[in-house]
Tab-separated table of N, CA and C in Angstrom:
chain	number	residue	atom	x	y	z
A	422	UNK	N	116.281	74.098	93.543
A	422	UNK	CA	115.595	74.824	94.754
A	422	UNK	C	115.432	76.417	94.369
A	423	UNK	N	114.369	76.838	94.932
A	423	UNK	CA	114.042	78.093	94.778
A	423	UNK	C	114.958	79.103	95.522
A	424	UNK	N	115.538	79.958	94.788
A	424	UNK	CA	116.798	80.968	95.221
A	424	UNK	C	115.898	81.649	96.429
A	425	UNK	N	114.708	82.173	96.135
A	425	UNK	CA	114.245	83.137	97.094
A	425	UNK	C	113.465	82.351	98.215
A	426	UNK	N	112.929	81.292	97.780
A	426	UNK	CA	112.115	80.181	98.888
A	426	UNK	C	113.250	79.797	99.827
A	427	UNK	N	114.325	79.353	99.645
A	427	UNK	CA	115.372	78.874	100.539
A	427	UNK	C	115.956	79.781	101.586
A	428	UNK	N	115.839	81.004	101.219
A	428	UNK	CA	116.404	82.187	102.056
A	428	UNK	C	115.566	82.291	103.385
A	429	UNK	N	116.289	82.281	104.523
A	429	UNK	CA	115.427	82.292	105.909
A	429	UNK	C	115.062	83.733	105.977
A	430	UNK	N	114.108	83.917	106.683
A	430	UNK	CA	113.324	85.226	107.018
A	430	UNK	C	113.800	85.794	108.459
A	431	UNK	N	114.711	86.765	108.627
A	431	UNK	CA	115.171	87.212	109.834
A	431	UNK	C	113.949	87.812	110.516
A	432	UNK	N	113.854	87.721	111.748
A	432	UNK	CA	112.745	88.275	112.512
A	432	UNK	C	113.459	89.398	113.504
A	433	UNK	N	113.055	90.606	113.103
A	433	UNK	CA	113.802	91.664	113.936
A	433	UNK	C	113.184	91.624	115.380
A	434	UNK	N	113.880	92.514	116.281
A	434	UNK	CA	113.656	92.657	117.721
A	434	UNK	C	112.064	93.183	117.793
A	435	UNK	N	111.353	92.672	118.495
A	435	UNK	CA	109.943	93.424	118.819
A	435	UNK	C	108.842	92.748	118.024
A	436	UNK	N	109.238	91.785	117.137
A	436	UNK	CA	108.394	91.090	116.280
A	436	UNK	C	108.356	89.491	116.783
A	437	UNK	N	107.047	89.141	116.739
A	437	UNK	CA	106.925	87.749	117.070
A	437	UNK	C	106.042	87.000	115.945
A	438	UNK	N	106.666	85.894	115.777
A	438	UNK	CA	106.119	85.036	114.363
A	438	UNK	C	105.506	83.804	115.121
A	439	UNK	N	104.078	83.372	114.880
A	439	UNK	CA	103.625	82.106	115.351
A	439	UNK	C	103.065	81.408	114.281
A	440	UNK	N	103.271	80.079	114.212
A	440	UNK	CA	102.538	79.176	113.214
A	440	UNK	C	101.616	78.339	113.794
A	441	UNK	N	100.336	78.421	113.501
A	441	UNK	CA	99.361	77.694	114.188
A	441	UNK	C	98.979	76.367	113.118
A	442	UNK	N	98.143	75.440	113.556
A	442	UNK	CA	97.696	74.332	112.542
A	442	UNK	C	97.157	75.016	111.331
A	443	UNK	N	97.317	74.121	110.228
A	443	UNK	CA	96.968	74.397	108.756
A	443	UNK	C	97.569	75.782	108.412
A	444	UNK	N	98.746	75.784	108.767
A	444	UNK	CA	99.788	76.881	108.369
A	444	UNK	C	99.146	78.436	108.433
A	445	UNK	N	98.644	78.676	109.531
A	445	UNK	CA	98.130	80.020	109.662
A	445	UNK	C	99.335	80.669	110.464
A	446	UNK	N	99.941	81.672	109.918
A	446	UNK	CA	101.067	82.491	110.083
A	446	UNK	C	100.411	83.797	110.808
A	447	UNK	N	100.927	84.073	112.052
A	447	UNK	CA	100.401	85.411	112.742
A	447	UNK	C	101.722	86.166	113.321
A	448	UNK	N	101.974	87.295	112.507
A	448	UNK	CA	102.751	88.087	112.866
A	448	UNK	C	102.459	89.450	113.526
A	449	UNK	N	103.134	89.530	114.924
A	449	UNK	CA	102.683	90.671	115.761
A	449	UNK	C	104.158	91.614	115.818
A	450	UNK	N	103.873	92.992	115.725
A	450	UNK	CA	104.995	93.778	115.655
A	450	UNK	C	104.239	95.047	116.412
A	451	UNK	N	105.215	96.262	116.459
A	451	UNK	CA	105.041	97.508	117.014
A	451	UNK	C	103.915	98.126	116.275
A	452	UNK	N	103.698	97.928	114.958
A	452	UNK	CA	102.706	98.673	114.042
A	452	UNK	C	101.593	98.025	114.105
A	453	UNK	N	101.460	96.699	114.490
A	453	UNK	CA	100.059	95.935	114.339
A	453	UNK	C	100.251	94.537	114.277
A	454	UNK	N	99.275	93.791	113.888
A	454	UNK	CA	99.224	92.304	113.800
A	454	UNK	C	98.485	91.847	112.256
A	455	UNK	N	99.349	91.008	111.739
A	455	UNK	CA	98.879	90.466	110.438
A	455	UNK	C	98.803	88.926	110.510
A	456	UNK	N	97.764	88.283	110.002
A	456	UNK	CA	97.551	86.998	109.859
A	456	UNK	C	97.111	86.556	108.424
A	457	UNK	N	97.632	85.213	108.005
A	457	UNK	CA	97.405	84.856	106.717
A	457	UNK	C	97.507	83.279	106.841
A	458	UNK	N	96.793	82.508	106.039
A	458	UNK	CA	96.788	81.094	105.926
A	458	UNK	C	97.505	80.935	104.458
A	459	UNK	N	98.453	79.800	104.736
A	459	UNK	CA	98.980	79.384	103.403
A	459	UNK	C	98.779	77.738	103.161
A	460	UNK	N	99.429	77.473	102.113
A	460	UNK	CA	99.036	76.019	101.434
A	460	UNK	C	99.529	75.025	102.419
A	461	UNK	N	98.613	74.107	102.772
A	461	UNK	CA	99.086	73.147	103.850
A	461	UNK	C	100.130	72.251	103.489
A	462	UNK	N	100.512	72.085	102.136
A	462	UNK	CA	101.762	71.118	101.899
A	462	UNK	C	103.158	71.693	102.134
A	463	UNK	N	103.191	73.023	102.249
A	463	UNK	CA	104.513	73.516	102.616
A	463	UNK	C	104.702	73.470	104.127
A	464	UNK	N	106.136	73.531	104.531
A	464	UNK	CA	106.487	73.433	105.789
A	464	UNK	C	106.914	74.756	106.317
A	465	UNK	N	106.385	75.234	107.313
A	465	UNK	CA	106.804	76.692	107.887
A	465	UNK	C	107.141	76.410	109.312
A	466	UNK	N	108.418	76.876	109.694
A	466	UNK	CA	109.012	76.667	110.812
A	466	UNK	C	109.673	77.886	111.491
A	467	UNK	N	109.657	78.221	112.510
A	467	UNK	CA	110.233	79.270	113.261
A	467	UNK	C	111.415	78.728	114.055
A	468	UNK	N	112.735	79.140	113.598
A	468	UNK	CA	113.946	78.440	114.243
A	468	UNK	C	114.726	79.440	114.603
A	469	UNK	N	114.531	79.565	116.012
A	469	UNK	CA	115.406	80.702	116.676
A	469	UNK	C	114.733	82.231	116.322
A	470	UNK	N	115.744	83.060	115.708
A	470	UNK	CA	115.121	84.355	115.332
A	470	UNK	C	115.058	84.411	113.767
A	471	UNK	N	114.677	83.287	113.072
A	471	UNK	CA	114.286	83.241	111.538
A	471	UNK	C	113.342	82.228	111.296
A	472	UNK	N	112.504	82.573	110.169
A	472	UNK	CA	111.442	81.662	109.991
A	472	UNK	C	112.209	81.042	108.423
A	473	UNK	N	111.858	79.384	108.436
A	473	UNK	CA	112.381	78.721	107.276
A	473	UNK	C	111.119	78.185	106.478
A	474	UNK	N	110.894	78.318	105.196
A	474	UNK	CA	109.918	77.823	104.527
A	474	UNK	C	110.616	76.488	103.685
A	475	UNK	N	109.974	75.415	103.768
A	475	UNK	CA	110.448	74.223	103.147
A	475	UNK	C	109.485	73.663	102.266
A	476	UNK	N	109.536	72.815	101.146
A	476	UNK	CA	108.600	72.254	100.297
A	476	UNK	C	109.082	70.663	100.412
A	477	UNK	N	107.822	69.900	100.252
A	477	UNK	CA	107.991	68.367	100.400
A	477	UNK	C	108.564	67.789	99.228
A	478	UNK	N	108.227	68.224	97.994
A	478	UNK	CA	108.721	67.685	96.764
A	478	UNK	C	108.914	68.728	95.715
A	479	UNK	N	109.310	68.377	94.501
A	479	UNK	CA	109.600	69.337	93.447
A	479	UNK	C	108.535	69.279	92.332
A	480	UNK	N	107.268	69.180	92.931
A	480	UNK	CA	106.216	69.122	91.929
A	480	UNK	C	105.934	70.658	91.505
A	481	UNK	N	105.203	70.856	90.545
A	481	UNK	CA	105.319	72.268	89.972
A	481	UNK	C	104.533	73.308	90.862
A	482	UNK	N	103.365	72.553	91.480
A	482	UNK	CA	102.707	73.475	92.515
A	482	UNK	C	103.355	73.843	93.651
A	483	UNK	N	104.041	72.862	94.272
A	483	UNK	CA	104.987	73.312	95.428
A	483	UNK	C	106.255	74.063	95.175
A	484	UNK	N	106.797	73.916	94.017
A	484	UNK	CA	107.720	74.897	93.609
A	484	UNK	C	107.248	76.179	93.525
A	485	UNK	N	106.091	76.403	92.793
A	485	UNK	CA	105.681	77.877	92.582
A	485	UNK	C	105.127	78.481	93.573
A	486	UNK	N	104.621	77.570	94.857
A	486	UNK	CA	104.368	78.255	96.174
A	486	UNK	C	105.389	78.526	97.211
A	487	UNK	N	106.535	78.065	96.957
A	487	UNK	CA	107.811	78.027	97.836
A	487	UNK	C	108.199	79.495	97.899
A	488	UNK	N	108.349	80.000	96.867
A	488	UNK	CA	109.082	81.454	96.895
A	488	UNK	C	108.080	82.245	97.250
A	489	UNK	N	106.883	82.263	96.720
A	489	UNK	CA	105.710	83.069	97.086
A	489	UNK	C	105.446	83.090	98.459
A	490	UNK	N	105.242	81.914	99.219
A	490	UNK	CA	105.006	81.898	100.762
A	490	UNK	C	106.190	82.530	101.288
A	491	UNK	N	107.278	82.303	101.188
A	491	UNK	CA	108.352	83.123	101.531
A	491	UNK	C	108.291	84.525	101.502
A	492	UNK	N	108.074	85.006	100.516
A	492	UNK	CA	108.066	86.480	100.090
A	492	UNK	C	106.780	87.020	100.794
A	493	UNK	N	105.752	86.369	100.953
A	493	UNK	CA	104.523	87.034	101.590
A	493	UNK	C	104.663	86.957	103.051
A	494	UNK	N	105.511	86.019	103.809
A	494	UNK	CA	105.791	86.135	105.094
A	494	UNK	C	106.788	87.219	105.263
A	495	UNK	N	107.719	87.327	104.473
A	495	UNK	CA	108.756	88.228	104.547
A	495	UNK	C	107.979	89.931	104.490
A	496	UNK	N	107.055	89.953	103.689
A	496	UNK	CA	106.318	91.239	103.538
A	496	UNK	C	105.514	91.352	104.891
A	497	UNK	N	104.880	90.432	105.417
A	497	UNK	CA	104.228	90.648	106.730
A	497	UNK	C	105.119	90.988	107.866
A	498	UNK	N	106.545	90.423	107.852
A	498	UNK	CA	107.327	90.849	108.888
A	498	UNK	C	107.797	92.325	108.628
A	499	UNK	N	108.149	92.823	107.416
A	499	UNK	CA	108.571	94.060	107.103
A	499	UNK	C	107.362	95.006	107.600
A	500	UNK	N	106.149	94.690	107.247
A	500	UNK	CA	105.015	95.413	107.443
A	500	UNK	C	104.759	95.895	108.874
A	501	UNK	N	104.829	94.800	109.825
A	501	UNK	CA	104.469	95.082	110.992
A	501	UNK	C	105.728	95.831	111.626
A	502	UNK	N	106.926	95.872	111.300
A	502	UNK	CA	108.027	96.442	111.851
A	502	UNK	C	108.296	97.829	111.307
A	503	UNK	N	108.298	97.876	109.950
A	503	UNK	CA	108.626	99.172	109.424
A	503	UNK	C	107.385	99.789	108.641
A	504	UNK	N	106.608	99.131	108.040
A	504	UNK	CA	105.360	99.618	107.047
A	504	UNK	C	105.528	99.882	105.828
A	505	UNK	N	104.540	99.967	105.054
A	505	UNK	CA	104.853	100.185	103.576
A	505	UNK	C	104.114	101.533	103.196
A	506	UNK	N	104.450	102.330	102.328
A	506	UNK	CA	104.066	103.505	101.706
A	506	UNK	C	104.195	103.642	100.161
A	507	UNK	N	103.117	104.052	99.546
A	507	UNK	CA	103.306	104.417	98.115
A	507	UNK	C	102.930	105.908	97.971
A	508	UNK	N	103.673	106.523	96.974
A	508	UNK	CA	103.321	108.070	96.799
A	508	UNK	C	102.868	108.028	95.391
A	509	UNK	N	101.756	109.148	95.456
A	509	UNK	CA	100.823	109.375	94.113
A	509	UNK	C	101.249	110.857	94.057
A	510	UNK	N	101.386	111.165	92.500
A	510	UNK	CA	101.439	112.687	92.254
A	510	UNK	C	100.141	112.971	91.485
A	511	UNK	N	99.714	114.254	91.655
A	511	UNK	CA	98.665	114.620	90.904
A	511	UNK	C	99.037	115.750	89.883
A	512	UNK	N	99.111	115.623	88.457
A	512	UNK	CA	99.407	116.550	87.617
A	512	UNK	C	98.460	117.072	86.748
A	513	UNK	N	98.443	118.384	86.392
A	513	UNK	CA	97.264	118.842	85.488
A	513	UNK	C	96.810	120.447	86.171
A	514	UNK	N	96.483	121.067	85.149
A	514	UNK	CA	95.918	122.465	85.656
A	514	UNK	C	94.531	122.183	86.269
A	515	UNK	N	94.490	122.633	87.485
A	515	UNK	CA	93.188	122.657	88.301
A	515	UNK	C	92.990	121.174	88.996
A	516	UNK	N	93.866	120.347	88.923
A	516	UNK	CA	93.928	119.201	89.550
A	516	UNK	C	94.404	119.222	90.822
A	517	UNK	N	93.607	118.793	91.940
A	517	UNK	CA	94.165	118.827	93.263
A	517	UNK	C	93.411	117.986	94.130
A	518	UNK	N	94.129	117.621	95.384
A	518	UNK	CA	93.391	116.831	96.180
A	518	UNK	C	93.390	117.578	97.671
A	519	UNK	N	92.512	117.015	98.483
A	519	UNK	CA	92.546	117.384	99.818
A	519	UNK	C	91.815	116.232	100.759
A	520	UNK	N	92.298	116.474	102.083
A	520	UNK	CA	91.859	115.462	103.137
A	520	UNK	C	90.565	116.129	103.945
A	521	UNK	N	89.659	115.490	104.113
A	521	UNK	CA	88.609	115.879	104.853
A	521	UNK	C	88.091	114.716	105.887
A	522	UNK	N	88.776	114.710	107.070
A	522	UNK	CA	88.562	113.631	107.994
A	522	UNK	C	89.307	112.292	107.566
A	523	UNK	N	88.293	111.384	107.319
A	523	UNK	CA	88.919	110.136	106.748
A	523	UNK	C	88.715	109.900	105.367
A	524	UNK	N	88.272	111.134	104.494
A	524	UNK	CA	87.977	111.138	103.214
A	524	UNK	C	89.057	111.649	102.403
A	525	UNK	N	89.291	111.279	101.245
A	525	UNK	CA	90.342	112.150	100.177
A	525	UNK	C	89.350	112.554	99.303
A	526	UNK	N	89.376	113.849	99.126
A	526	UNK	CA	88.515	114.475	98.010
A	526	UNK	C	89.474	115.150	96.971
A	527	UNK	N	89.177	114.595	95.826
A	527	UNK	CA	90.113	114.867	94.531
A	527	UNK	C	89.227	115.597	93.575
A	528	UNK	N	89.705	116.750	92.981
A	528	UNK	CA	89.120	117.557	91.971
A	528	UNK	C	90.103	117.215	90.758
A	529	UNK	N	89.477	116.423	89.853
A	529	UNK	CA	90.052	115.820	88.601
A	529	UNK	C	89.569	116.268	87.312
A	530	UNK	N	89.070	117.465	87.236
A	530	UNK	CA	88.613	117.817	85.989
A	530	UNK	C	87.256	117.350	85.584
A	531	UNK	N	86.559	116.612	86.579
A	531	UNK	CA	85.210	116.174	86.342
A	531	UNK	C	84.180	117.234	86.677
A	532	UNK	N	83.050	116.893	86.556
A	532	UNK	CA	81.833	118.038	87.008
A	532	UNK	C	81.689	118.038	88.437
A	533	UNK	N	82.175	117.047	89.138
A	533	UNK	CA	81.958	116.983	90.501
A	533	UNK	C	83.330	116.345	91.296
A	534	UNK	N	83.666	116.680	92.320
A	534	UNK	CA	84.788	116.127	93.218
A	534	UNK	C	84.615	114.623	93.381
A	535	UNK	N	85.687	113.941	93.410
A	535	UNK	CA	85.747	112.426	93.631
A	535	UNK	C	86.159	112.363	95.127
A	536	UNK	N	85.184	111.675	95.708
A	536	UNK	CA	85.424	111.438	97.329
A	536	UNK	C	85.751	109.763	97.334
A	537	UNK	N	87.038	109.452	98.054
A	537	UNK	CA	87.385	108.164	98.410
A	537	UNK	C	87.610	108.046	99.855
A	538	UNK	N	86.942	107.183	100.353
A	538	UNK	CA	87.206	106.871	101.948
A	538	UNK	C	88.299	105.937	102.276
A	539	UNK	N	89.006	106.256	103.387
A	539	UNK	CA	90.272	105.349	103.612
A	539	UNK	C	89.678	104.099	104.060
A	540	UNK	N	90.267	102.872	103.454
A	540	UNK	CA	89.900	101.554	104.041
A	540	UNK	C	90.468	101.271	105.425
A	541	UNK	N	89.993	100.194	105.950
A	541	UNK	CA	90.473	99.816	107.251
A	541	UNK	C	92.042	99.533	107.205
A	542	UNK	N	92.754	99.966	108.182
A	542	UNK	CA	94.104	99.722	108.383
A	542	UNK	C	94.956	100.526	107.191
A	543	UNK	N	94.332	101.595	106.527
A	543	UNK	CA	95.160	102.248	105.683
A	543	UNK	C	95.027	103.862	106.073
A	544	UNK	N	96.160	104.463	105.797
A	544	UNK	CA	96.105	105.876	106.125
A	544	UNK	C	96.680	106.825	104.833
A	545	UNK	N	95.847	107.640	104.546
A	545	UNK	CA	96.385	108.616	103.435
A	545	UNK	C	96.736	110.077	104.120
A	546	UNK	N	97.948	110.481	103.491
A	546	UNK	CA	98.261	111.773	103.770
A	546	UNK	C	98.534	112.667	102.683
A	547	UNK	N	98.092	113.862	102.763
A	547	UNK	CA	98.220	114.969	101.630
A	547	UNK	C	99.484	115.692	101.905
A	548	UNK	N	100.228	115.692	100.981
A	548	UNK	CA	101.439	116.700	101.118
A	548	UNK	C	101.279	117.871	100.125
A	549	UNK	N	101.028	118.886	100.460
A	549	UNK	CA	100.303	120.009	99.626
A	549	UNK	C	99.183	119.733	98.967
A	550	UNK	N	98.788	120.072	97.734
A	550	UNK	CA	97.712	119.825	96.926
A	550	UNK	C	97.845	118.716	96.001
A	551	UNK	N	99.072	118.300	95.709
A	551	UNK	CA	99.295	117.465	94.621
A	551	UNK	C	100.222	116.168	94.942
A	552	UNK	N	100.267	115.740	96.297
A	552	UNK	CA	101.080	114.539	96.668
A	552	UNK	C	100.242	113.956	97.605
A	553	UNK	N	100.065	112.634	97.210
A	553	UNK	CA	99.224	111.588	98.107
A	553	UNK	C	100.265	110.443	98.747
A	554	UNK	N	100.322	110.425	99.944
A	554	UNK	CA	101.192	109.379	100.526
A	554	UNK	C	100.021	108.473	101.235
A	555	UNK	N	100.169	107.118	100.785
A	555	UNK	CA	99.332	105.995	101.362
A	555	UNK	C	100.309	105.240	102.235
A	556	UNK	N	99.980	104.890	103.450
A	556	UNK	CA	100.595	104.173	104.416
A	556	UNK	C	99.758	103.022	105.102
A	557	UNK	N	100.496	101.941	105.379
A	557	UNK	CA	99.855	100.701	105.929
A	557	UNK	C	100.767	99.615	106.298
A	558	UNK	N	100.183	98.562	107.144
A	558	UNK	CA	101.188	97.429	107.231
A	558	UNK	C	100.982	96.417	106.320
A	559	UNK	N	99.932	96.444	105.573
A	559	UNK	CA	99.601	95.054	104.859
A	559	UNK	C	100.004	95.805	102.959
A	560	UNK	N	100.947	95.212	102.562
A	560	UNK	CA	101.669	95.419	101.336
A	560	UNK	C	100.480	95.603	100.228
A	561	UNK	N	99.790	94.441	100.288
A	561	UNK	CA	98.648	94.217	99.258
A	561	UNK	C	97.644	95.163	99.237
A	562	UNK	N	97.165	95.724	100.536
A	562	UNK	CA	96.181	96.694	100.631
A	562	UNK	C	96.580	98.011	100.176
A	563	UNK	N	97.957	98.383	100.725
A	563	UNK	CA	98.540	99.630	100.193
A	563	UNK	C	98.541	99.756	98.692
A	564	UNK	N	99.026	98.769	98.040
A	564	UNK	CA	99.142	98.869	96.534
A	564	UNK	C	97.811	98.849	96.002
A	565	UNK	N	96.955	98.024	96.291
A	565	UNK	CA	95.512	98.179	95.908
A	565	UNK	C	94.875	99.372	95.907
A	566	UNK	N	95.028	99.997	97.058
A	566	UNK	CA	94.293	101.196	97.205
A	566	UNK	C	94.889	102.299	96.422
A	567	UNK	N	96.228	102.154	96.263
A	567	UNK	CA	96.928	103.117	95.302
A	567	UNK	C	96.547	102.866	93.762
A	568	UNK	N	96.364	101.758	93.616
A	568	UNK	CA	95.901	101.365	92.232
A	568	UNK	C	94.453	101.967	92.107
A	569	UNK	N	93.592	101.889	92.921
A	569	UNK	CA	92.114	102.364	92.902
A	569	UNK	C	91.943	103.924	92.663
A	570	UNK	N	93.165	104.602	93.332
A	570	UNK	CA	93.088	106.097	93.577
A	570	UNK	C	93.519	106.511	91.989
A	571	UNK	N	94.497	105.623	91.446
A	571	UNK	CA	95.002	106.108	90.290
A	571	UNK	C	94.211	105.994	89.065
A	572	UNK	N	93.240	104.912	89.327
A	572	UNK	CA	92.272	104.697	88.156
A	572	UNK	C	91.231	105.789	88.181
A	573	UNK	N	90.963	106.617	88.987
A	573	UNK	CA	90.130	107.716	89.032
A	573	UNK	C	90.507	108.831	87.748
A	574	UNK	N	91.785	108.813	87.538
A	574	UNK	CA	92.348	109.712	86.482
A	574	UNK	C	93.585	109.284	86.156
A	575	UNK	N	93.766	108.305	85.286
A	575	UNK	CA	95.074	107.732	84.695
A	575	UNK	C	95.863	108.625	84.071
A	576	UNK	N	97.173	108.858	84.038
A	576	UNK	CA	98.001	109.931	83.364
A	576	UNK	C	97.910	109.678	81.649
A	577	UNK	N	97.514	110.667	81.025
A	577	UNK	CA	97.494	110.620	79.511
A	577	UNK	C	98.849	110.883	78.842
A	578	UNK	N	98.772	110.410	77.705
A	578	UNK	CA	100.351	110.497	77.119
A	578	UNK	C	100.810	111.780	76.300
A	579	UNK	N	99.767	112.757	76.185
A	579	UNK	CA	100.187	113.877	75.485
A	579	UNK	C	100.635	115.051	76.690
A	580	UNK	N	99.789	115.322	77.400
A	580	UNK	CA	100.330	116.423	78.415
A	580	UNK	C	100.884	115.929	79.830
A	581	UNK	N	100.488	114.449	80.077
A	581	UNK	CA	100.910	113.740	81.373
A	581	UNK	C	100.067	114.062	82.373
A	582	UNK	N	98.762	114.721	82.139
A	582	UNK	CA	97.639	115.026	83.210
A	582	UNK	C	97.193	113.750	83.636
A	583	UNK	N	97.059	113.769	85.023
A	583	UNK	CA	96.380	112.628	85.897
A	583	UNK	C	97.122	112.329	87.061
A	584	UNK	N	96.728	111.066	87.507
A	584	UNK	CA	97.355	110.810	88.733
A	584	UNK	C	98.356	109.609	88.306
A	585	UNK	N	99.506	109.839	88.906
A	585	UNK	CA	100.739	108.799	88.593
A	585	UNK	C	101.426	108.564	89.876
A	586	UNK	N	102.028	107.300	89.751
A	586	UNK	CA	102.917	106.908	90.950
A	586	UNK	C	104.223	107.871	91.021
A	587	UNK	N	104.782	108.014	92.125
A	587	UNK	CA	105.997	109.149	92.164
A	587	UNK	C	107.187	108.594	91.241
A	588	UNK	N	107.457	107.236	91.322
A	588	UNK	CA	108.508	106.639	90.486
A	588	UNK	C	108.167	106.264	89.136
A	589	UNK	N	107.076	106.523	88.752
A	589	UNK	CA	106.397	106.160	87.204
A	589	UNK	C	106.938	107.261	86.246
A	590	UNK	N	107.336	106.698	85.218
A	590	UNK	CA	107.659	107.594	83.962
A	590	UNK	C	106.602	107.394	82.738
A	591	UNK	N	105.897	108.446	82.465
A	591	UNK	CA	104.954	108.264	81.373
A	591	UNK	C	105.491	108.451	80.077
A	592	UNK	N	105.273	107.492	79.235
A	592	UNK	CA	105.694	107.512	77.865
A	592	UNK	C	105.017	108.601	77.107
A	593	UNK	N	105.458	109.689	76.700
A	593	UNK	CA	105.082	110.843	75.948
A	593	UNK	C	104.736	110.520	74.599
A	594	UNK	N	103.747	110.922	74.070
A	594	UNK	CA	103.442	111.193	72.709
A	594	UNK	C	103.512	112.665	71.901
A	595	UNK	N	103.731	112.721	70.835
A	595	UNK	CA	103.970	113.945	70.091
A	595	UNK	C	102.683	114.130	69.448
A	596	UNK	N	102.015	115.348	69.690
A	596	UNK	CA	100.599	115.601	69.424
A	596	UNK	C	100.824	115.986	67.776
A	597	UNK	N	99.665	116.348	67.102
A	597	UNK	CA	99.734	116.655	65.784
A	597	UNK	C	100.127	117.867	65.292
A	598	UNK	N	101.076	118.219	64.308
A	598	UNK	CA	101.459	119.429	64.039
A	598	UNK	C	100.449	120.395	63.377
A	599	UNK	N	100.614	121.741	63.524
A	599	UNK	CA	99.858	122.711	62.905
A	599	UNK	C	100.088	122.838	61.576
A	600	UNK	N	99.015	123.667	61.030
A	600	UNK	CA	99.053	123.919	59.356
A	600	UNK	C	100.407	124.738	59.121
A	601	UNK	N	100.952	124.703	57.954
A	601	UNK	CA	102.113	125.345	57.509
A	601	UNK	C	101.573	126.634	56.698
């Protein structure tokens, strides 16, 4: 049995979880509402103040979906109660960011500023000129938007210039040595 899949999901106070037909799970909480449809072969039940995910048999497909479904529902519960955030750092001489309304304007050494609009349900906050905080209730959307911002100028291995995650370490390379 999947060690992650068989663990029950505790529902915190102020959060309601409902399971409709064809495994559509709706999670409502103080931060918002999330809805997702899961594989119909899995059993999703709300028992008291916890959600339990069961699988009908030990086929490869249902085994792989078991832990995934439990984790996705758990992320929905955490998202509507606490929320998710990713922190990005901008490193480099002259590299900086600014917030203009719902747009993020980044100067990343290109001939033009890079403008990125906040997607639906996601909020970006600039802390200083080189720290971007991305907040939202959907873990998947927060991570995807952070990755899209990072691709505008990925960190390079020689000087470490670019946009990186706050907890990321860049593997540095030694440059070429000068003439003797």
